[in-house]
Short mmCIF file of C-alpha atoms in Angstrom, two decimals:
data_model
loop_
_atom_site.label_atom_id
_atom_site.label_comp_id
_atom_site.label_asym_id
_atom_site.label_seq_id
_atom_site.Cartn_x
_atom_site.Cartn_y
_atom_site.Cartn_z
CA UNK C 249 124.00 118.77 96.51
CA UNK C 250 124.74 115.72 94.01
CA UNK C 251 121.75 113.71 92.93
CA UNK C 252 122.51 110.02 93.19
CA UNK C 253 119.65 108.78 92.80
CA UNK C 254 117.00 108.71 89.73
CA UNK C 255 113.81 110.11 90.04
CA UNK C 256 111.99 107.06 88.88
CA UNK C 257 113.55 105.15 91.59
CA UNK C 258 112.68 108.03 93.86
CA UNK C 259 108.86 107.79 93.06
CA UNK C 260 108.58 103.79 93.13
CA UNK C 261 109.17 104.09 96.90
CA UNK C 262 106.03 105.15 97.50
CA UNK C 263 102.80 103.64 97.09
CA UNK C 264 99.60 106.23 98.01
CA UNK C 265 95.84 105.32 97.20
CA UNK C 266 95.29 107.55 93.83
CA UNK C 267 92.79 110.29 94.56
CA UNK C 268 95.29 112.21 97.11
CA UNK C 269 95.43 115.81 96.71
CA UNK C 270 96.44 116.69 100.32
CA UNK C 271 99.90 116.61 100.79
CA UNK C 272 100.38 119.88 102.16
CA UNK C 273 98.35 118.91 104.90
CA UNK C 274 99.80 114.95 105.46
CA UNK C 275 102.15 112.62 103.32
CA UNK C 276 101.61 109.65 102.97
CA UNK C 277 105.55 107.51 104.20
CA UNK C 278 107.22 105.27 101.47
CA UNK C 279 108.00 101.54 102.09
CA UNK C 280 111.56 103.27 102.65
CA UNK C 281 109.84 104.97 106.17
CA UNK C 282 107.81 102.05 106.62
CA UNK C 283 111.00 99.73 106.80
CA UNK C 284 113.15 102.02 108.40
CA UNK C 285 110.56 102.30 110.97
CA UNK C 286 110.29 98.37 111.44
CA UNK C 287 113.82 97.62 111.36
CA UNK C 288 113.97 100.18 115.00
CA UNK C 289 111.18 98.77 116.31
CA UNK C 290 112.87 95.64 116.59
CA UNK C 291 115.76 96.51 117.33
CA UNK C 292 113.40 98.08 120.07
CA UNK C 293 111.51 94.83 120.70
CA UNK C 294 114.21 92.70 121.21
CA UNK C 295 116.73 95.35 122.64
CA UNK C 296 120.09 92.63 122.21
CA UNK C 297 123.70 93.45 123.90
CA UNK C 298 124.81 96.44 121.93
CA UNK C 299 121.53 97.28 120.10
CA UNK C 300 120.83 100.01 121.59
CA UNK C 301 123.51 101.71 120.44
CA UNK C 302 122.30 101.79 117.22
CA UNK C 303 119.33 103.79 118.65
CA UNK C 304 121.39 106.35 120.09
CA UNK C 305 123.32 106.54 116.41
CA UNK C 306 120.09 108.45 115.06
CA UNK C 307 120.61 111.94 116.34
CA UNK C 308 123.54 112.54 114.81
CA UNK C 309 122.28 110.66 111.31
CA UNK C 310 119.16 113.29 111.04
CA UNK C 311 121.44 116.26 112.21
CA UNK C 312 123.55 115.29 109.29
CA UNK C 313 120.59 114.44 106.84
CA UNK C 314 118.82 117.32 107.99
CA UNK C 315 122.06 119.85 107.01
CA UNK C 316 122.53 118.22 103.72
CA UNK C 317 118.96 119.42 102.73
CA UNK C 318 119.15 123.15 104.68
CA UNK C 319 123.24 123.96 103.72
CA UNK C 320 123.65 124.36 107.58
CA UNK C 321 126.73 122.72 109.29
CA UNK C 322 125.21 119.29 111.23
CA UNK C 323 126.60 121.30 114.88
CA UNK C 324 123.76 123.80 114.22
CA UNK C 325 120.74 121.63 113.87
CA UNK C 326 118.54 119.95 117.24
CA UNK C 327 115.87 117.61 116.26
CA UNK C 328 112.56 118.37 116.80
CA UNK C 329 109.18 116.48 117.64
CA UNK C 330 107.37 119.19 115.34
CA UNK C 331 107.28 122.81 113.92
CA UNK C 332 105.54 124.43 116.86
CA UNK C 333 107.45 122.67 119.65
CA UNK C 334 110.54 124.60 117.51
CA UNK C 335 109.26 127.73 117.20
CA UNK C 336 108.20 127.73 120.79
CA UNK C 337 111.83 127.30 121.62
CA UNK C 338 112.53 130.30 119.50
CA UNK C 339 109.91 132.56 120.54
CA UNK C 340 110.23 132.41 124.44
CA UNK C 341 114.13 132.98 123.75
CA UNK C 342 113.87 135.91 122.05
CA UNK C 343 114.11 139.77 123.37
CA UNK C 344 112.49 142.20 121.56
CA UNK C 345 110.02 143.37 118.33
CA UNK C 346 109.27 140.36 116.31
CA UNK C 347 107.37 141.06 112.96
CA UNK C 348 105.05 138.19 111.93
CA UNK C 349 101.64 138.17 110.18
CA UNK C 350 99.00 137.40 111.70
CA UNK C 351 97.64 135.82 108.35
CA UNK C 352 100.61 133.17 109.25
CA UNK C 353 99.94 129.77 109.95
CA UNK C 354 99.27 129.81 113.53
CA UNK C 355 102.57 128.07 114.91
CA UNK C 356 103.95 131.24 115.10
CA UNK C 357 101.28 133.52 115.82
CA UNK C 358 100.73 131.24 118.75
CA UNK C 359 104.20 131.21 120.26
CA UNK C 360 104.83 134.68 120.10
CA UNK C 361 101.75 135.49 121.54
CA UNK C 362 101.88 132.98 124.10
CA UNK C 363 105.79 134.52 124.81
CA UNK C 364 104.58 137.61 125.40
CA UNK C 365 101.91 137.01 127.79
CA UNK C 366 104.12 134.70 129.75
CA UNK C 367 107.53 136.28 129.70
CA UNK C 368 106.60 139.93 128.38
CA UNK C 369 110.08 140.06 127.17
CA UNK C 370 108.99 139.61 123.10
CA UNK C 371 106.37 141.31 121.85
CA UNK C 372 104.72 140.62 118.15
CA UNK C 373 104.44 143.23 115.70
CA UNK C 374 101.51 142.58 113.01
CA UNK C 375 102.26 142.92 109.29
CA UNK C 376 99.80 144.21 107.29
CA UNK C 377 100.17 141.46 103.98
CA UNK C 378 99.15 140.83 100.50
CA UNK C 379 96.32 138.90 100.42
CA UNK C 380 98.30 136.55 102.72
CA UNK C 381 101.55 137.24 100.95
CA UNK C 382 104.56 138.66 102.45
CA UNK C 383 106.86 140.49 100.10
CA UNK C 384 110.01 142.68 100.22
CA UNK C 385 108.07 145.66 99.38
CA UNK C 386 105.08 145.38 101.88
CA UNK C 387 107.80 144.08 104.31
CA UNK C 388 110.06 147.02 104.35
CA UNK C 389 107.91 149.93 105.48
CA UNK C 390 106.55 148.25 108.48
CA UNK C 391 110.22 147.37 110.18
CA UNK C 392 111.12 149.78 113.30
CA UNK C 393 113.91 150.50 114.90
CA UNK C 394 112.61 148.14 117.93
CA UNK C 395 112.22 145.12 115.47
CA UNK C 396 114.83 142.55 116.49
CA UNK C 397 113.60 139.54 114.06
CA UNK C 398 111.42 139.10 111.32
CA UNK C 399 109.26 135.29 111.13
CA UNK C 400 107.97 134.22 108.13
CA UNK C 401 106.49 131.41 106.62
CA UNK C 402 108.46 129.80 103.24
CA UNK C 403 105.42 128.92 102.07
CA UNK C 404 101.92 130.43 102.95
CA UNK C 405 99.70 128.08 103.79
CA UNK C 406 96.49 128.92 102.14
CA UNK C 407 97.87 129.94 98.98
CA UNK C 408 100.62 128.20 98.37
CA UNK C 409 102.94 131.74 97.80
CA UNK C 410 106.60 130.88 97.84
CA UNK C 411 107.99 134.19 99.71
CA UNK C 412 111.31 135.15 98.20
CA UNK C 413 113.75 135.01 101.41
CA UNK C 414 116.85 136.59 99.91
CA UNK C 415 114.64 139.92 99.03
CA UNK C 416 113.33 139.70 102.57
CA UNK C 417 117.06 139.28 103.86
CA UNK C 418 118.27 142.54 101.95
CA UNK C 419 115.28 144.38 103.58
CA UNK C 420 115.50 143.49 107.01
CA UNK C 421 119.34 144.34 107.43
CA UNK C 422 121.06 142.21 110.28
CA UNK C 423 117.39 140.77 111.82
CA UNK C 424 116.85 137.84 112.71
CA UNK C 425 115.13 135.97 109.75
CA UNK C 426 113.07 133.37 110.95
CA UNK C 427 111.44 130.81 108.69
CA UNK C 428 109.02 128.43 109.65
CA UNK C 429 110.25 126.34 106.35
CA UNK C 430 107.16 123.10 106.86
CA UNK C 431 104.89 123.78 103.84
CA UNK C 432 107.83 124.23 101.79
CA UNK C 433 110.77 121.93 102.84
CA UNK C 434 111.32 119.04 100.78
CA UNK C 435 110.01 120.55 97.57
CA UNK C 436 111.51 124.02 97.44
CA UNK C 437 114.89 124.38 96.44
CA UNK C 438 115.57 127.65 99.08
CA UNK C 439 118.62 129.15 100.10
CA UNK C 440 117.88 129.06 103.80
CA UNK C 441 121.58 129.99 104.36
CA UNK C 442 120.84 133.66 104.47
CA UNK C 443 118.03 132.73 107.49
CA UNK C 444 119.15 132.82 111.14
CA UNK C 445 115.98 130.11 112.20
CA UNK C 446 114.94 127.39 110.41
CA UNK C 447 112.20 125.19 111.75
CA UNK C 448 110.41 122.56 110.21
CA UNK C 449 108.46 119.12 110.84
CA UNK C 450 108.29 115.60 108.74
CA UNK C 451 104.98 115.00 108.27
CA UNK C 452 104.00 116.84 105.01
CA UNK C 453 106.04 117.02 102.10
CA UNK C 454 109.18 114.72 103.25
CA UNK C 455 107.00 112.19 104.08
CA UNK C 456 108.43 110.98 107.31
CA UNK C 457 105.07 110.69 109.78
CA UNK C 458 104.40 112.71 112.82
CA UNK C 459 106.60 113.30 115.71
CA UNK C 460 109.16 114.47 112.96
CA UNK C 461 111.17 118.01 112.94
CA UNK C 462 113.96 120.27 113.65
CA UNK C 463 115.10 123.47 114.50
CA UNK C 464 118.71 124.84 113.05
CA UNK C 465 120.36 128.22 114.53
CA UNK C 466 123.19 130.21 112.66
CA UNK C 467 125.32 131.14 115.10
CA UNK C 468 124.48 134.47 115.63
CA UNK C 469 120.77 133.19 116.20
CA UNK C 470 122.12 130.92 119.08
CA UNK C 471 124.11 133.71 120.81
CA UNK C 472 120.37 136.16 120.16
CA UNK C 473 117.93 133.26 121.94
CA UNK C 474 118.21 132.18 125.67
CA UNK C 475 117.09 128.49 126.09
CA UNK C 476 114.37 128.93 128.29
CA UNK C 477 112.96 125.47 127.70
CA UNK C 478 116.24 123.52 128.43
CA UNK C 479 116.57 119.76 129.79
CA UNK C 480 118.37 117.29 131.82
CA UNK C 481 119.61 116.04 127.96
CA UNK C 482 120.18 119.73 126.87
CA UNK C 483 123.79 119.98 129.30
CA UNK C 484 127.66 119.23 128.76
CA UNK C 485 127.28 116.63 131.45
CA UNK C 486 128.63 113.05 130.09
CA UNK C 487 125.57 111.21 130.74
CA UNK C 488 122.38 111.87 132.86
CA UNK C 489 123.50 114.70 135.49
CA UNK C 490 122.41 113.32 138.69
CA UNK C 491 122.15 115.63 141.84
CA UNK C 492 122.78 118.66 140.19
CA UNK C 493 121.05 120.94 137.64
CA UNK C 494 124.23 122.31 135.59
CA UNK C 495 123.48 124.98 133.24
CA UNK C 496 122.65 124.33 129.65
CA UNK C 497 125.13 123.56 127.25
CA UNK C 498 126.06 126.53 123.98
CA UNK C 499 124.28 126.32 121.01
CA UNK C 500 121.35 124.71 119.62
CA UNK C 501 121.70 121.97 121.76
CA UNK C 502 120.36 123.91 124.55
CA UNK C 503 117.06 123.65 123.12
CA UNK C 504 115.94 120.26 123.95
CA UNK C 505 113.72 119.14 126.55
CA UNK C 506 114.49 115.18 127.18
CA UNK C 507 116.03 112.76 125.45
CA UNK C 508 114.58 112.55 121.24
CA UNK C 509 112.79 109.20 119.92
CA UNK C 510 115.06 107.88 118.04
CA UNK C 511 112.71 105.91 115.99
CA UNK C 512 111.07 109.31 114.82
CA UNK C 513 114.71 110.27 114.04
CA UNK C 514 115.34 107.35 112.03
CA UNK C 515 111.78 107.70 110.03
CA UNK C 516 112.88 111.57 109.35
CA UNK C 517 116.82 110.83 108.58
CA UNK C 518 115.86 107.82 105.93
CA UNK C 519 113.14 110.38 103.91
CA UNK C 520 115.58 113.00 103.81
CA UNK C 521 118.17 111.02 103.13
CA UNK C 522 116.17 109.99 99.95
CA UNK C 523 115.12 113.37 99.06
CA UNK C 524 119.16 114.23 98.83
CA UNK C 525 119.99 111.74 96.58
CA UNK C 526 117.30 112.88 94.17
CA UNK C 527 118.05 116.43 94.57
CA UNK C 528 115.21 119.33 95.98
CA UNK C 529 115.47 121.07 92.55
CA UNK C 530 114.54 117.73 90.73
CA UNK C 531 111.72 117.29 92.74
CA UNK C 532 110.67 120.94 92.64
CA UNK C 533 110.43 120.61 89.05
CA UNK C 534 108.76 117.63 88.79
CA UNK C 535 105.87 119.31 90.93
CA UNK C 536 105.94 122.33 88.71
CA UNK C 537 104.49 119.83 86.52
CA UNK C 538 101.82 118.53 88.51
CA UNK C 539 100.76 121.63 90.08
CA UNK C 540 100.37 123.11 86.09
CA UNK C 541 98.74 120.17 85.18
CA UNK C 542 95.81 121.02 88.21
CA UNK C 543 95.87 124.70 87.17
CA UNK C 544 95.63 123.55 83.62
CA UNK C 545 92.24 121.18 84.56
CA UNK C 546 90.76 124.49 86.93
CA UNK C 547 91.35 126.82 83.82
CA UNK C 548 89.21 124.22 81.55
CA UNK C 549 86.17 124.00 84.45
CA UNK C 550 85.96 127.65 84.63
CA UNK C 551 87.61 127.48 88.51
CA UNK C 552 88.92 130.83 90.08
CA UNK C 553 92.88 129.83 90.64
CA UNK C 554 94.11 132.57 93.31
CA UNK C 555 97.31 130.96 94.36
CA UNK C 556 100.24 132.18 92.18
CA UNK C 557 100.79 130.57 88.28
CA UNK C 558 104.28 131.51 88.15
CA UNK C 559 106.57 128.45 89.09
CA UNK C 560 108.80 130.81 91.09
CA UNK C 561 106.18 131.60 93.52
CA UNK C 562 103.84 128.57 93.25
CA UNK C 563 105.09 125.70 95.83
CA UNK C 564 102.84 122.34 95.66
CA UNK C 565 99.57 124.18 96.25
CA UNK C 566 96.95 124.65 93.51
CA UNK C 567 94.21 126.66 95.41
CA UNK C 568 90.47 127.46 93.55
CA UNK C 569 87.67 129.45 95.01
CA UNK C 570 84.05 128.90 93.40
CA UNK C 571 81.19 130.81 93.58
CA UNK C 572 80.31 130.57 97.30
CA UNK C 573 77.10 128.87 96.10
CA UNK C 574 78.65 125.98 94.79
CA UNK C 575 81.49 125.39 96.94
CA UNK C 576 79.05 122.68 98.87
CA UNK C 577 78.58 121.20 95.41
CA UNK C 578 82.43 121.35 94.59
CA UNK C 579 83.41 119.70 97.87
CA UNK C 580 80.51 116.91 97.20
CA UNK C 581 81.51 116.05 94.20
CA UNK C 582 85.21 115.91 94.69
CA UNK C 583 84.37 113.57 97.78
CA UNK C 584 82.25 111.57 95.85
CA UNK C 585 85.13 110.73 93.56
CA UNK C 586 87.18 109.84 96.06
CA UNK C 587 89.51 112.75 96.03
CA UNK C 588 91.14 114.18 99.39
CA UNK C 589 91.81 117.76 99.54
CA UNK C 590 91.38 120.72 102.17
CA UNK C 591 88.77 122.85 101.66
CA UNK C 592 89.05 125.95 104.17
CA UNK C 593 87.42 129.34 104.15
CA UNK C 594 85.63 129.37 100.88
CA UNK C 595 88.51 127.68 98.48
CA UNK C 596 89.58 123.91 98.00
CA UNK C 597 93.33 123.36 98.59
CA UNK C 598 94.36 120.33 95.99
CA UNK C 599 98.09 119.50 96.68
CA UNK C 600 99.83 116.80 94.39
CA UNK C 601 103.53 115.15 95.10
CA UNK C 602 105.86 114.12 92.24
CA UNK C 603 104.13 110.61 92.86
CA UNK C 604 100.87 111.96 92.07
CA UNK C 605 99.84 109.31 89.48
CA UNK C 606 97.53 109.31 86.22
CA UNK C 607 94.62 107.74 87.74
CA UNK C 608 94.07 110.47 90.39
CA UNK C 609 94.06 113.10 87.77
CA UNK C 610 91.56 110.96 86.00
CA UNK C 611 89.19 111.25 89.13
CA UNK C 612 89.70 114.71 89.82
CA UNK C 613 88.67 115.42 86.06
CA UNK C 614 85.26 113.19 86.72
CA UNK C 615 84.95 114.70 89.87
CA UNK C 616 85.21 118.52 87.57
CA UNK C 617 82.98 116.95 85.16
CA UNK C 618 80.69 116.17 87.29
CA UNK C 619 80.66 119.40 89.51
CA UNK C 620 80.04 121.41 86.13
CA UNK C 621 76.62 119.32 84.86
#
């Protein structure tokens, strides 16, 4: 994609409290959101002669914005309220082996799981991983001839491990690759062309709010899945089919339930909008920066880093894991400095953004200073 927009003007849009270190748990919206957002509502508040046809503009504006980012064609894209409501769609459609680890975040664990007990037509098949990580090499001997698709996460979770989807496509033959893309998207430049499923939600890295997502098929991945979860909105019927139930329409339109929030669309097609005009790969770099700059400040305090130091696997996540006798006095003094992170089965999670100013570096260093005294 073209950039055509600076990344200074990019990062004034935004306007976080300094001391967040949590964005791969929440992002904080821009004044862009925020507007977009207010300009709907009253549209929705006032609801004039032929404003509500702006309303109903929004699904195709985040189908489009949403296939600018992903190199998917605009057709193949249904939004989404979240990640988990999308791979639930993609899970109870399925036939078949799935491979997924169970060290995954648990969106997917979930649906397939819950699939299976329901249906009994999918049926999971736990990788064995890396510490977490799912490679090409500890991927390939676990495949069987009954596995029909292949989930993984672009990003793991507690690490912060990009997983390298193009050496997972060459292993897994004509599988369905599905990628539950959230703790990457926005800030990874991936070629999620050669995935069948990509699902994702707003609310972290893109910085759109809750209630935010998407789920785009290739269209061998829409012929594979049988829209089991399909609504009144989810048909080829012009308008709201009354007196009938006709049967859903092709495609990843099937997989809707009811009609989308359009306000939620226009929150989600605005940030991505933005993030297309600056460019993933500028922003990826940018946080290559920041992320250093964390592993940089760990390194000088002595901190364990166990998520990856190369930039090619390293997403936005900067994970350390003290001595389990001062993780109390880690967490303490990091919340007495006013800096947010995660801190989740023995290690603190610190996540910056590209907007990720001086002053919050300055109080994670006093909160380090003061952890080590």
């Amino acid at each position: 994609m073209t950039a055509g927009v600076s990344f200074e003007a990019f990062a004034e849009r935004f306007e976080a409290e300094p001391g967040y270190l949590d964005f791969a748990r929440m992002g904080p919206v821009g004044t862009t959101v925020l507007g977009e957002e207010q300009a709907m509502m009253t549209l929705l508040a006032h609801s004039r002669y032929g404003t509500l046809s702006t309303l109903d503009e929004q699904d195709a504006r985040v189908r489009d914005a949403v296939a600018a980012v992903i190199g998917f064609d605009p057709r193949q894209v249904s939004f989404q309220p979240n990640t988990s409501q999308g791979l639930m769609h993609v899970m109870f459609g399925l036939t078949g082996e799935v491979a997924v680890s169970s060290a995954d975040f648990p969106s997917s664990p979930f649906a397939i799981t819950r699939a299976a007990d329901a249906l009994g037509a999918v049926s999971p098949r736990w990788l064995d991983s890396d510490h977490g990580r799912i490679t090409p090499g500890n991927l390939r001997d676990q495949l069987t001839d009954s596995t029909v698709a292949v989930a993984v996460s672009l990003v793991d979770f507690r690490t912060g491990y990009v997983v390298d989807l193009e050496g997972i496509r060459q292993v897994i033959g004509d599988r369905l690759l599905i990628v539950d893309a959230i703790q990457g998207f926005g800030i990874v430049d991936a070629p999620f062309q050669v995935a069948d499923v990509v699902v994702s939600g707003g609310q972290k890295w893109v910085r759109a709010g809750w209630g935010t997502g998407f789920l785009a098929l290739s269209d061998r991945a829409a012929e594979h899945l049988v829209p089991v979860f399909s609504g009144f909105s989810a048909t080829d019927t012009e308008g709201t089919p009354l007196d009938e139930v006709p049967p859903p329409t092709r495609g990843v339109g099937a997989f809707e339930v009811s009609n989308p929030d359009p306000i939620a669309q226009a929150r989600f097609a605005v940030a991505l909008e933005e993030i297309a005009d600056v460019g993933v790969a500028v922003i990826a770099a940018r946080l290559a920066e920041q992320t250093a700059r964390i592993i940089d400040m760990a390194d000088e305090f002595a901190l364990d880093v166990v998520s990856p130091r190369d930039d090619a696997e390293r997403a936005g996540i900067v994970v350390v894991e003290p001595a389990a006798d001062r993780l109390t006095a880690l967490t303490a003094s990091l919340h007495n400095h006013g800096v947010t992170v995660t801190t989740r089965q023995g290690a603190v999670r610190l996540s910056p953004h590209v907007t990720t100013d001086d002053e919050t570096f300055a109080m994670l260093r006093s909160s380090l200073v003061a952890y080590s005294v």
